[in-house]
Amino acid sequence: MNDMLGHLDRLWDGLLVTMQLTVLSFAGGLVLGTVLAVMRIVPILPLRIAATAYVECVRNIPLLVMLVLFVFGLPEIGILYSLFWTVVTAMSLYAGAYIADIVRSGIMTVPAGEGQAARALGLTTGQMLRFVILPQAFRTMVQPMTNLLIAVALNSSLAAAVGVIELTGEVDLINLEYADAGLTFILATACYLSLTLTIGLLSGRLERRLAIRR
Amino acid sequence: MRTSLRTRVRSLLLIAGATVVVASTTACGGEAALPTPGSNNASSGADSIEKILAETPIAGSLPAGSTMAKIKESGKLRVGGTETAALFSLRDPITGKLSGFDATLSQMLAKYIVGEPKTELVQVTSQTRELLLQNGTVDAVFATYTITPARAEKISFAGPYYMSGISIMVKKTDSSIKSMADLAGKTVATQSNSTAATTLTKTIPTATPLLLATNDECLQAVRQGRAQAYIIDQAILIGNAVRNNDVKVVGAPFTQEPYGVGLPPGNAEYKQFVNGWLKKVMDSGLWARLWKLTVGTAVESDPPATPAIGSVAGS
């Protein structure tokens, strides 16, 4: 056990990779999800159909299946790049589908009158979204986004199944050496918990700062 | 209108039902007509798993109140194993039966204790093996389980029953890797439930391990170029090279991996009993015959000498 505690630095390395996976995948998902949400509300039918089809498809595929498809499927058609970025790609595409729905529901909370007023002032669709709709919409999204960020952080443990040595992968490795699954997984749980509690704490602050005092 | 619709629905259901009955009877007939590979082997006189199981001895009287007596009472041996280890314990997707060296050995132990080869498989991984033995979920673990002193502190090992060694598999076109030292700086795939990963990180710290769940995933990683090499039990690698002509096995095995039967901790009587069974199986030649039918199908050599029971640290 004392030997094993000497490997806390390895747990930290694993936690770092988990955090990188989480942040990068969430950032990618945020960009994709916002684009998808906008596609679903603009008055252009093909865009709406495409975005709806994407969200419905991706949301209904288990993440592990997506990861295996990307890691072992892409090389079959000649696309091979670093394992870490392959996993980030798959997780971003996955998170994007969920974020699209969060953003869309956020936009729905902005009264239609705001959009009409923006039009009356002569703003283009882009300006209307950028200056009027989205800033108000993002406020209501803080809590659902936090939930999703936590989900992405925890889902990143699936990356261990396709060979990324993040927190869970590192725990597997340490466990092979010291045969102490109970303790290693309790330590991993503590790491995940501290990560997600931090996310929750930060989001609470963000929400209070963004709140409009009426 | 309504009644006619109802009768129509009813007649449709009747037709559907009749079709199902016809289909199932033809299916049964077809199955009965096909001889199973096992029975075919037996009638032609060749050795088979069935024969080995039939010749497996049954233990005499079991001490009352012992672990063995309790297992016999329950009517089956609860085995911790896997379904994905080629040559050792692999589930046939068509017959649904487990085959391989470990799988058959566990059935032989079940017959020795219970009187018939009845096992109940509990899937184990490297994370769960010790815990499932400690909390009594399984009676024995047969899972290419390398005996190590660290593991022996948590549980007991009977055996070793098999001496394995780790070897390297690379793409056939690769000529840069010939030994363990050549793996420096390379990405090396291995199964996440094997000791090969630890061996790698300890001896070649500059190599990047790629831990994947199954043999097929590791094989695929090398063929696709995601990993430059794959290290695991030599017999498994040779099996891969036999089935796929774009990979090859290089170098002699560079470790000794003694496989043991994982047993619950602190039960010397049970451990001694299982060791006694192993000795009988080895001395009677059943061990060598089983090796020929499983691991031996991938390795072109005579069965190796049986390892001496209790010969390694931790056993």
PDB file of N, CA and C in Angstrom, chain A residues 10 68 70-76 79-84 86 160-165 169 172-173 175-182 185, chain B residues 126-131 148 150-151 154 191-198 201-202 208-213 216-218 220-221 224-226:
ATOM      1  N   ARG A  10       1.416   9.533 -10.600  1.00  0.00           N
ATOM      2  CA  ARG A  10       0.843   8.939 -11.806  1.00  0.00           C
ATOM      3  C   ARG A  10      -0.656   9.200 -11.879  1.00  0.00           C
ATOM      4  N   VAL A  68     -15.203   3.490 -30.334  1.00  0.00           N
ATOM      5  CA  VAL A  68     -14.640   2.326 -31.029  1.00  0.00           C
ATOM      6  C   VAL A  68     -14.691   2.554 -32.540  1.00  0.00           C
ATOM      7  N   PHE A  70     -14.577   5.400 -34.130  1.00  0.00           N
ATOM      8  CA  PHE A  70     -13.569   6.382 -34.542  1.00  0.00           C
ATOM      9  C   PHE A  70     -12.163   5.796 -34.431  1.00  0.00           C
ATOM     10  N   VAL A  71     -11.884   5.089 -33.332  1.00  0.00           N
ATOM     11  CA  VAL A  71     -10.516   4.620 -33.103  1.00  0.00           C
ATOM     12  C   VAL A  71     -10.162   3.461 -34.039  1.00  0.00           C
ATOM     13  N   PHE A  72     -11.121   2.548 -34.263  1.00  0.00           N
ATOM     14  CA  PHE A  72     -10.795   1.391 -35.100  1.00  0.00           C
ATOM     15  C   PHE A  72     -11.396   1.480 -36.501  1.00  0.00           C
ATOM     16  N   GLY A  73     -12.385   2.367 -36.680  1.00  0.00           N
ATOM     17  CA  GLY A  73     -13.033   2.480 -37.984  1.00  0.00           C
ATOM     18  C   GLY A  73     -12.305   3.433 -38.915  1.00  0.00           C
ATOM     19  N   LEU A  74     -11.928   4.615 -38.409  1.00  0.00           N
ATOM     20  CA  LEU A  74     -11.292   5.615 -39.274  1.00  0.00           C
ATOM     21  C   LEU A  74     -10.023   5.102 -39.968  1.00  0.00           C
ATOM     22  N   PRO A  75      -9.133   4.362 -39.243  1.00  0.00           N
ATOM     23  CA  PRO A  75      -7.939   3.867 -39.945  1.00  0.00           C
ATOM     24  C   PRO A  75      -8.277   2.951 -41.121  1.00  0.00           C
ATOM     25  N   GLU A  76      -9.442   2.288 -41.064  1.00  0.00           N
ATOM     26  CA  GLU A  76      -9.839   1.400 -42.160  1.00  0.00           C
ATOM     27  C   GLU A  76     -10.072   2.187 -43.440  1.00  0.00           C
ATOM     28  N   ILE A  79      -7.790   7.153 -42.474  1.00  0.00           N
ATOM     29  CA  ILE A  79      -7.590   8.337 -41.632  1.00  0.00           C
ATOM     30  C   ILE A  79      -6.990   7.889 -40.299  1.00  0.00           C
ATOM     31  N   LEU A  80      -5.718   8.216 -40.093  1.00  0.00           N
ATOM     32  CA  LEU A  80      -5.053   7.801 -38.859  1.00  0.00           C
ATOM     33  C   LEU A  80      -4.309   8.984 -38.267  1.00  0.00           C
ATOM     34  N   TYR A  81      -4.757   9.465 -37.112  1.00  0.00           N
ATOM     35  CA  TYR A  81      -4.003  10.488 -36.399  1.00  0.00           C
ATOM     36  C   TYR A  81      -3.972  10.138 -34.929  1.00  0.00           C
ATOM     37  N   SER A  82      -3.357  10.986 -34.102  1.00  0.00           N
ATOM     38  CA  SER A  82      -3.052  10.580 -32.731  1.00  0.00           C
ATOM     39  C   SER A  82      -4.303  10.119 -31.984  1.00  0.00           C
ATOM     40  N   LEU A  83      -4.113   9.116 -31.142  1.00  0.00           N
ATOM     41  CA  LEU A  83      -5.234   8.507 -30.422  1.00  0.00           C
ATOM     42  C   LEU A  83      -5.979   9.534 -29.588  1.00  0.00           C
ATOM     43  N   PHE A  84      -5.220  10.410 -28.904  1.00  0.00           N
ATOM     44  CA  PHE A  84      -5.818  11.415 -28.041  1.00  0.00           C
ATOM     45  C   PHE A  84      -6.782  12.297 -28.844  1.00  0.00           C
ATOM     46  N   THR A  86      -8.125  11.683 -31.751  1.00  0.00           N
ATOM     47  CA  THR A  86      -9.245  10.892 -32.290  1.00  0.00           C
ATOM     48  C   THR A  86     -10.360  10.827 -31.262  1.00  0.00           C
ATOM     49  N   ALA A 160     -10.483   5.148 -21.645  1.00  0.00           N
ATOM     50  CA  ALA A 160      -9.567   4.098 -21.195  1.00  0.00           C
ATOM     51  C   ALA A 160      -9.819   2.807 -21.962  1.00  0.00           C
ATOM     52  N   ALA A 161     -11.076   2.589 -22.362  1.00  0.00           N
ATOM     53  CA  ALA A 161     -11.428   1.348 -23.057  1.00  0.00           C
ATOM     54  C   ALA A 161     -10.810   1.296 -24.450  1.00  0.00           C
ATOM     55  N   VAL A 162     -10.483   2.462 -25.027  1.00  0.00           N
ATOM     56  CA  VAL A 162      -9.839   2.445 -26.336  1.00  0.00           C
ATOM     57  C   VAL A 162      -8.362   2.805 -26.212  1.00  0.00           C
ATOM     58  N   GLY A 163      -7.816   2.754 -24.988  1.00  0.00           N
ATOM     59  CA  GLY A 163      -6.368   2.806 -24.838  1.00  0.00           C
ATOM     60  C   GLY A 163      -5.760   4.138 -24.426  1.00  0.00           C
ATOM     61  N   VAL A 164      -6.576   5.171 -24.154  1.00  0.00           N
ATOM     62  CA  VAL A 164      -5.994   6.423 -23.674  1.00  0.00           C
ATOM     63  C   VAL A 164      -5.683   6.255 -22.185  1.00  0.00           C
ATOM     64  N   ILE A 165      -4.466   6.614 -21.783  1.00  0.00           N
ATOM     65  CA  ILE A 165      -4.103   6.460 -20.373  1.00  0.00           C
ATOM     66  C   ILE A 165      -4.526   7.720 -19.638  1.00  0.00           C
ATOM     67  N   GLY A 169      -7.470   4.785 -16.996  1.00  0.00           N
ATOM     68  CA  GLY A 169      -6.422   3.967 -17.602  1.00  0.00           C
ATOM     69  C   GLY A 169      -5.222   3.847 -16.685  1.00  0.00           C
ATOM     70  N   ASP A 172      -5.968   1.523 -13.904  1.00  0.00           N
ATOM     71  CA  ASP A 172      -5.847   0.138 -14.389  1.00  0.00           C
ATOM     72  C   ASP A 172      -4.395  -0.315 -14.340  1.00  0.00           C
ATOM     73  N   LEU A 173      -3.507   0.552 -14.834  1.00  0.00           N
ATOM     74  CA  LEU A 173      -2.077   0.211 -14.883  1.00  0.00           C
ATOM     75  C   LEU A 173      -1.512  -0.007 -13.481  1.00  0.00           C
ATOM     76  N   ASN A 175      -3.117  -0.759 -10.852  1.00  0.00           N
ATOM     77  CA  ASN A 175      -3.756  -1.932 -10.266  1.00  0.00           C
ATOM     78  C   ASN A 175      -3.121  -3.233 -10.750  1.00  0.00           C
ATOM     79  N   LEU A 176      -2.669  -3.244 -12.009  1.00  0.00           N
ATOM     80  CA  LEU A 176      -2.006  -4.438 -12.540  1.00  0.00           C
ATOM     81  C   LEU A 176      -0.761  -4.747 -11.722  1.00  0.00           C
ATOM     82  N   GLU A 177      -0.091  -3.676 -11.292  1.00  0.00           N
ATOM     83  CA  GLU A 177       1.158  -3.836 -10.571  1.00  0.00           C
ATOM     84  C   GLU A 177       0.928  -4.224  -9.114  1.00  0.00           C
ATOM     85  N   TYR A 178      -0.040  -3.570  -8.468  1.00  0.00           N
ATOM     86  CA  TYR A 178      -0.163  -3.724  -7.015  1.00  0.00           C
ATOM     87  C   TYR A 178      -1.361  -4.546  -6.578  1.00  0.00           C
ATOM     88  N   ALA A 179      -2.206  -4.956  -7.559  1.00  0.00           N
ATOM     89  CA  ALA A 179      -3.327  -5.837  -7.245  1.00  0.00           C
ATOM     90  C   ALA A 179      -4.146  -5.314  -6.070  1.00  0.00           C
ATOM     91  N   ASP A 180      -4.470  -4.030  -6.093  1.00  0.00           N
ATOM     92  CA  ASP A 180      -5.256  -3.460  -5.007  1.00  0.00           C
ATOM     93  C   ASP A 180      -6.385  -2.603  -5.595  1.00  0.00           C
ATOM     94  N   ALA A 181      -7.329  -3.303  -6.234  1.00  0.00           N
ATOM     95  CA  ALA A 181      -8.382  -2.593  -6.965  1.00  0.00           C
ATOM     96  C   ALA A 181      -9.226  -1.729  -6.044  1.00  0.00           C
ATOM     97  N   GLY A 182      -9.481  -2.217  -4.825  1.00  0.00           N
ATOM     98  CA  GLY A 182     -10.317  -1.448  -3.911  1.00  0.00           C
ATOM     99  C   GLY A 182      -9.762  -0.062  -3.680  1.00  0.00           C
ATOM    100  N   PHE A 185      -9.327   2.261  -6.955  1.00  0.00           N
ATOM    101  CA  PHE A 185     -10.552   2.845  -7.499  1.00  0.00           C
ATOM    102  C   PHE A 185     -11.184   3.838  -6.530  1.00  0.00           C
TER     103      PHE A 185
ATOM    104  N   SER B 126      -8.922  -7.812 -14.664  1.00  0.00           N
ATOM    105  CA  SER B 126      -7.801  -7.658 -13.748  1.00  0.00           C
ATOM    106  C   SER B 126      -8.186  -6.788 -12.562  1.00  0.00           C
ATOM    107  N   GLN B 127      -9.227  -5.927 -12.728  1.00  0.00           N
ATOM    108  CA  GLN B 127      -9.632  -5.081 -11.603  1.00  0.00           C
ATOM    109  C   GLN B 127     -10.419  -5.870 -10.572  1.00  0.00           C
ATOM    110  N   THR B 128     -11.094  -6.943 -10.995  1.00  0.00           N
ATOM    111  CA  THR B 128     -12.054  -7.572 -10.096  1.00  0.00           C
ATOM    112  C   THR B 128     -11.612  -8.926  -9.550  1.00  0.00           C
ATOM    113  N   ARG B 129     -10.549  -9.516 -10.118  1.00  0.00           N
ATOM    114  CA  ARG B 129     -10.210 -10.892  -9.750  1.00  0.00           C
ATOM    115  C   ARG B 129      -9.990 -11.076  -8.251  1.00  0.00           C
ATOM    116  N   GLU B 130      -9.127 -10.239  -7.673  1.00  0.00           N
ATOM    117  CA  GLU B 130      -8.825 -10.421  -6.247  1.00  0.00           C
ATOM    118  C   GLU B 130     -10.064 -10.163  -5.399  1.00  0.00           C
ATOM    119  N   LEU B 131     -10.796  -9.093  -5.748  1.00  0.00           N
ATOM    120  CA  LEU B 131     -11.960  -8.727  -4.937  1.00  0.00           C
ATOM    121  C   LEU B 131     -13.025  -9.824  -4.957  1.00  0.00           C
ATOM    122  N   THR B 148       1.925 -13.489  -8.879  1.00  0.00           N
ATOM    123  CA  THR B 148       2.908 -12.494  -8.454  1.00  0.00           C
ATOM    124  C   THR B 148       2.838 -12.391  -6.925  1.00  0.00           C
ATOM    125  N   ALA B 150       2.732  -9.766  -5.107  1.00  0.00           N
ATOM    126  CA  ALA B 150       1.773  -8.750  -4.683  1.00  0.00           C
ATOM    127  C   ALA B 150       0.362  -9.325  -4.658  1.00  0.00           C
ATOM    128  N   ARG B 151       0.029 -10.119  -5.669  1.00  0.00           N
ATOM    129  CA  ARG B 151      -1.309 -10.724  -5.711  1.00  0.00           C
ATOM    130  C   ARG B 151      -1.452 -11.786  -4.637  1.00  0.00           C
ATOM    131  N   LYS B 154      -2.969 -10.978  -1.336  1.00  0.00           N
ATOM    132  CA  LYS B 154      -4.423 -10.788  -1.231  1.00  0.00           C
ATOM    133  C   LYS B 154      -5.176 -12.111  -1.278  1.00  0.00           C
ATOM    134  N   GLN B 191      -2.897  -6.184 -23.909  1.00  0.00           N
ATOM    135  CA  GLN B 191      -4.224  -6.324 -23.315  1.00  0.00           C
ATOM    136  C   GLN B 191      -4.228  -5.711 -21.923  1.00  0.00           C
ATOM    137  N   SER B 192      -5.307  -4.987 -21.630  1.00  0.00           N
ATOM    138  CA  SER B 192      -5.338  -4.247 -20.372  1.00  0.00           C
ATOM    139  C   SER B 192      -5.422  -5.180 -19.164  1.00  0.00           C
ATOM    140  N   ASN B 193      -5.738  -6.465 -19.365  1.00  0.00           N
ATOM    141  CA  ASN B 193      -5.834  -7.363 -18.202  1.00  0.00           C
ATOM    142  C   ASN B 193      -4.606  -8.261 -18.068  1.00  0.00           C
ATOM    143  N   SER B 194      -3.494  -7.868 -18.661  1.00  0.00           N
ATOM    144  CA  SER B 194      -2.321  -8.741 -18.604  1.00  0.00           C
ATOM    145  C   SER B 194      -1.171  -8.063 -17.868  1.00  0.00           C
ATOM    146  N   THR B 195      -0.219  -8.879 -17.423  1.00  0.00           N
ATOM    147  CA  THR B 195       0.942  -8.326 -16.747  1.00  0.00           C
ATOM    148  C   THR B 195       1.941  -7.759 -17.743  1.00  0.00           C
ATOM    149  N   ALA B 196       1.678  -7.949 -19.039  1.00  0.00           N
ATOM    150  CA  ALA B 196       2.622  -7.464 -20.052  1.00  0.00           C
ATOM    151  C   ALA B 196       2.800  -5.949 -19.963  1.00  0.00           C
ATOM    152  N   ALA B 197       1.707  -5.239 -19.628  1.00  0.00           N
ATOM    153  CA  ALA B 197       1.788  -3.784 -19.528  1.00  0.00           C
ATOM    154  C   ALA B 197       2.792  -3.370 -18.446  1.00  0.00           C
ATOM    155  N   THR B 198       2.737  -4.058 -17.313  1.00  0.00           N
ATOM    156  CA  THR B 198       3.664  -3.752 -16.220  1.00  0.00           C
ATOM    157  C   THR B 198       5.088  -4.076 -16.629  1.00  0.00           C
ATOM    158  N   THR B 201       6.308  -1.210 -18.908  1.00  0.00           N
ATOM    159  CA  THR B 201       6.624   0.074 -18.282  1.00  0.00           C
ATOM    160  C   THR B 201       7.837  -0.047 -17.356  1.00  0.00           C
ATOM    161  N   LYS B 202       8.086  -1.248 -16.825  1.00  0.00           N
ATOM    162  CA  LYS B 202       9.230  -1.409 -15.934  1.00  0.00           C
ATOM    163  C   LYS B 202      10.536  -1.542 -16.696  1.00  0.00           C
ATOM    164  N   THR B 208       5.414   3.812 -25.091  1.00  0.00           N
ATOM    165  CA  THR B 208       4.081   4.250 -24.708  1.00  0.00           C
ATOM    166  C   THR B 208       3.146   3.054 -24.751  1.00  0.00           C
ATOM    167  N   PRO B 209       2.580   2.656 -23.610  1.00  0.00           N
ATOM    168  CA  PRO B 209       1.655   1.516 -23.662  1.00  0.00           C
ATOM    169  C   PRO B 209       0.292   1.930 -24.221  1.00  0.00           C
ATOM    170  N   LEU B 210      -0.289   1.063 -25.021  1.00  0.00           N
ATOM    171  CA  LEU B 210      -1.648   1.266 -25.524  1.00  0.00           C
ATOM    172  C   LEU B 210      -2.461   0.090 -25.008  1.00  0.00           C
ATOM    173  N   LEU B 211      -3.267   0.332 -23.963  1.00  0.00           N
ATOM    174  CA  LEU B 211      -3.988  -0.761 -23.309  1.00  0.00           C
ATOM    175  C   LEU B 211      -5.357  -0.936 -23.943  1.00  0.00           C
ATOM    176  N   LEU B 212      -5.600  -2.101 -24.533  1.00  0.00           N
ATOM    177  CA  LEU B 212      -6.884  -2.379 -25.154  1.00  0.00           C
ATOM    178  C   LEU B 212      -7.461  -3.651 -24.549  1.00  0.00           C
ATOM    179  N   ALA B 213      -8.787  -3.777 -24.631  1.00  0.00           N
ATOM    180  CA  ALA B 213      -9.448  -4.833 -23.869  1.00  0.00           C
ATOM    181  C   ALA B 213      -9.174  -6.229 -24.415  1.00  0.00           C
ATOM    182  N   ASP B 216      -8.163  -9.024 -30.225  1.00  0.00           N
ATOM    183  CA  ASP B 216      -8.485  -8.537 -31.562  1.00  0.00           C
ATOM    184  C   ASP B 216      -8.214  -7.046 -31.707  1.00  0.00           C
ATOM    185  N   GLU B 217      -8.503  -6.290 -30.653  1.00  0.00           N
ATOM    186  CA  GLU B 217      -8.271  -4.846 -30.731  1.00  0.00           C
ATOM    187  C   GLU B 217      -6.776  -4.547 -30.825  1.00  0.00           C
ATOM    188  N   CYS B 218      -5.971  -5.290 -30.058  1.00  0.00           N
ATOM    189  CA  CYS B 218      -4.523  -5.091 -30.094  1.00  0.00           C
ATOM    190  C   CYS B 218      -3.971  -5.458 -31.478  1.00  0.00           C
ATOM    191  N   GLN B 220      -5.597  -5.439 -34.273  1.00  0.00           N
ATOM    192  CA  GLN B 220      -6.056  -4.418 -35.219  1.00  0.00           C
ATOM    193  C   GLN B 220      -5.204  -3.155 -35.107  1.00  0.00           C
ATOM    194  N   ALA B 221      -4.845  -2.776 -33.882  1.00  0.00           N
ATOM    195  CA  ALA B 221      -4.044  -1.568 -33.670  1.00  0.00           C
ATOM    196  C   ALA B 221      -2.706  -1.682 -34.381  1.00  0.00           C
ATOM    197  N   GLN B 224      -3.300  -1.568 -38.250  1.00  0.00           N
ATOM    198  CA  GLN B 224      -3.667  -0.239 -38.725  1.00  0.00           C
ATOM    199  C   GLN B 224      -2.566   0.785 -38.505  1.00  0.00           C
ATOM    200  N   GLY B 225      -1.525   0.397 -37.784  1.00  0.00           N
ATOM    201  CA  GLY B 225      -0.413   1.312 -37.572  1.00  0.00           C
ATOM    202  C   GLY B 225      -0.568   2.213 -36.360  1.00  0.00           C
ATOM    203  N   ARG B 226      -1.615   2.022 -35.554  1.00  0.00           N
ATOM    204  CA  ARG B 226      -1.771   2.840 -34.355  1.00  0.00           C
ATOM    205  C   ARG B 226      -0.718   2.456 -33.321  1.00  0.00           C
TER     206      ARG B 226
END
